[in-house]
Tab-separated table of C-alpha atoms in Angstrom:
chain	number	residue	atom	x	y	z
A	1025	UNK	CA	13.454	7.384	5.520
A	1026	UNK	CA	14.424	3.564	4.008
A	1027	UNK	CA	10.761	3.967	2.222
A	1028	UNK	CA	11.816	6.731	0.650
A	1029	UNK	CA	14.530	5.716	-0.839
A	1030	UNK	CA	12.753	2.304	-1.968
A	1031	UNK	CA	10.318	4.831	-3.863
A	1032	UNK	CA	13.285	5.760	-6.353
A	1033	UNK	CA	14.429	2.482	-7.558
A	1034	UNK	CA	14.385	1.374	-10.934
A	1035	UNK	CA	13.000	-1.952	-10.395
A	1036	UNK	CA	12.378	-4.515	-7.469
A	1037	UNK	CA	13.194	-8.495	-8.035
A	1038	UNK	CA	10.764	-9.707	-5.881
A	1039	UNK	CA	8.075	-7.059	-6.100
A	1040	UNK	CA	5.100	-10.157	-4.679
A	1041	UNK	CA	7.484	-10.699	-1.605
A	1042	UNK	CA	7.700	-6.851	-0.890
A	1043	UNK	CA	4.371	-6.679	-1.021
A	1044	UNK	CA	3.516	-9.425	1.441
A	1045	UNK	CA	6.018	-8.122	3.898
A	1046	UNK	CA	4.699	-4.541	3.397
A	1047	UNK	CA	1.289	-5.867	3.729
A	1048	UNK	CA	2.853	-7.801	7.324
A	1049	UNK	CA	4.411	-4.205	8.297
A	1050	UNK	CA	0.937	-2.603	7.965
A	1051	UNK	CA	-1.048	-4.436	10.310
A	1052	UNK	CA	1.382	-3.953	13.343
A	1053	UNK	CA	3.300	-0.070	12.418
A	1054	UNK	CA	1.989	2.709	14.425
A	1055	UNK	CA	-0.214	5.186	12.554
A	1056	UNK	CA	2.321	7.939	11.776
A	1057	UNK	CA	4.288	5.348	10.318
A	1058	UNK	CA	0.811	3.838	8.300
A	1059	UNK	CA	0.947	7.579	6.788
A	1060	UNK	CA	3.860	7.459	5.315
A	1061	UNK	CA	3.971	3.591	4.524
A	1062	UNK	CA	0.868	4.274	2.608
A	1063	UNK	CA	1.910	7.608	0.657
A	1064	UNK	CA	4.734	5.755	-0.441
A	1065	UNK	CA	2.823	2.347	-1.299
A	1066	UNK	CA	1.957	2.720	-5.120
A	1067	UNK	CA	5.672	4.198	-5.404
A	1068	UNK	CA	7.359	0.570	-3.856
A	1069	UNK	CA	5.638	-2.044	-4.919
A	1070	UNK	CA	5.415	-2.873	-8.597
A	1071	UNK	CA	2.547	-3.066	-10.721
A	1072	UNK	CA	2.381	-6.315	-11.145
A	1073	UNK	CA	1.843	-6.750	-7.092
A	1074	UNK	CA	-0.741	-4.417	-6.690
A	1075	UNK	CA	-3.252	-6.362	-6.236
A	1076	UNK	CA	-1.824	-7.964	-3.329
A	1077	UNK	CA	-1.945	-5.410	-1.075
A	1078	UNK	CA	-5.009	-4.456	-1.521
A	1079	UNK	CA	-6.662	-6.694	1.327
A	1080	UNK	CA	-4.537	-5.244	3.607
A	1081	UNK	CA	-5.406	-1.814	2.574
A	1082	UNK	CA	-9.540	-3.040	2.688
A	1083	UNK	CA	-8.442	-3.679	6.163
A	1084	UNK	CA	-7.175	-0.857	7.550
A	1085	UNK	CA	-9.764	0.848	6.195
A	1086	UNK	CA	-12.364	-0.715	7.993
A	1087	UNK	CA	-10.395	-0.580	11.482
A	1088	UNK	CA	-8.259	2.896	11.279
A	1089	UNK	CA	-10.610	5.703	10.612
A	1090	UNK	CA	-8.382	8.301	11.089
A	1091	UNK	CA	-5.873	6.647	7.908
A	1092	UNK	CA	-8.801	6.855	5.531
A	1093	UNK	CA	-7.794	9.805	3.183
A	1094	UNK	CA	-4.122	8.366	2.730
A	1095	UNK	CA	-5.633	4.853	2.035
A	1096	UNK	CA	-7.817	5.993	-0.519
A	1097	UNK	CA	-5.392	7.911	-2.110
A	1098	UNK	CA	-3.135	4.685	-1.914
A	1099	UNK	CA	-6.074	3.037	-3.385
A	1100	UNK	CA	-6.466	5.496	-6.309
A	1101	UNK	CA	-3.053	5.013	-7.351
A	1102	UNK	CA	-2.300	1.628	-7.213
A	1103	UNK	CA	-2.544	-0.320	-10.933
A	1104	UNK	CA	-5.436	-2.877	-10.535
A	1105	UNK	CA	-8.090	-4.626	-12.402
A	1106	UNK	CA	-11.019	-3.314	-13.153
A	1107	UNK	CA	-12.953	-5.987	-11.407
A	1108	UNK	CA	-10.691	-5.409	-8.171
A	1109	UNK	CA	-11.547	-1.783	-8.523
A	1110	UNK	CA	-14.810	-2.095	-8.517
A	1111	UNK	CA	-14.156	-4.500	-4.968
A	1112	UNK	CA	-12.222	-1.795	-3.607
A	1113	UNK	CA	-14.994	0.898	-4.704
A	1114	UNK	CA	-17.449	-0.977	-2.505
């Protein structure tokens, strides 16, 4: 519900340090929670942080098969480099 609300704000002043904590929450939520956390992901952090959450996105990938249409759709949204996209498409 709190990520939902954080989807609708105009802007975030720390946008890197919400991504490093959402990055944090990732790796220890339980997967229902991943679902939404990650439908909500390109919404909450800015643009400028993208980039930093994609590791932890690479991540989950590789260890929570049953995530890997929302993380790719996370993935497709998110604002990043086209060298980092290429990464990611690997």
């Amino acid at each position: 519900m709190i990520l939902r609300s954080l989807r609708w704000l105009e802007s975030i002043q720390e946008s890197e340090s919400l991504a490093q904590k959402v990055g944090e929450v990732l790796s220890v939520v339980p997967a229902f929670a991943k679902r939404e956390l990650l439908t909500a992901l390109p919404d909450i952090v800015g643009d400028s942080s993208h980039a930093t959450i994609v590791p932890w996105l690479l991540h989950e990938l590789e260890t929570s098969t049953e995530l890997t249409v929302p993380i790719l759709d996370a993935l497709a949204h998110l604002s990043l480099e086209p060298a980092l996209m290429a990464t990611t498409r690997h």
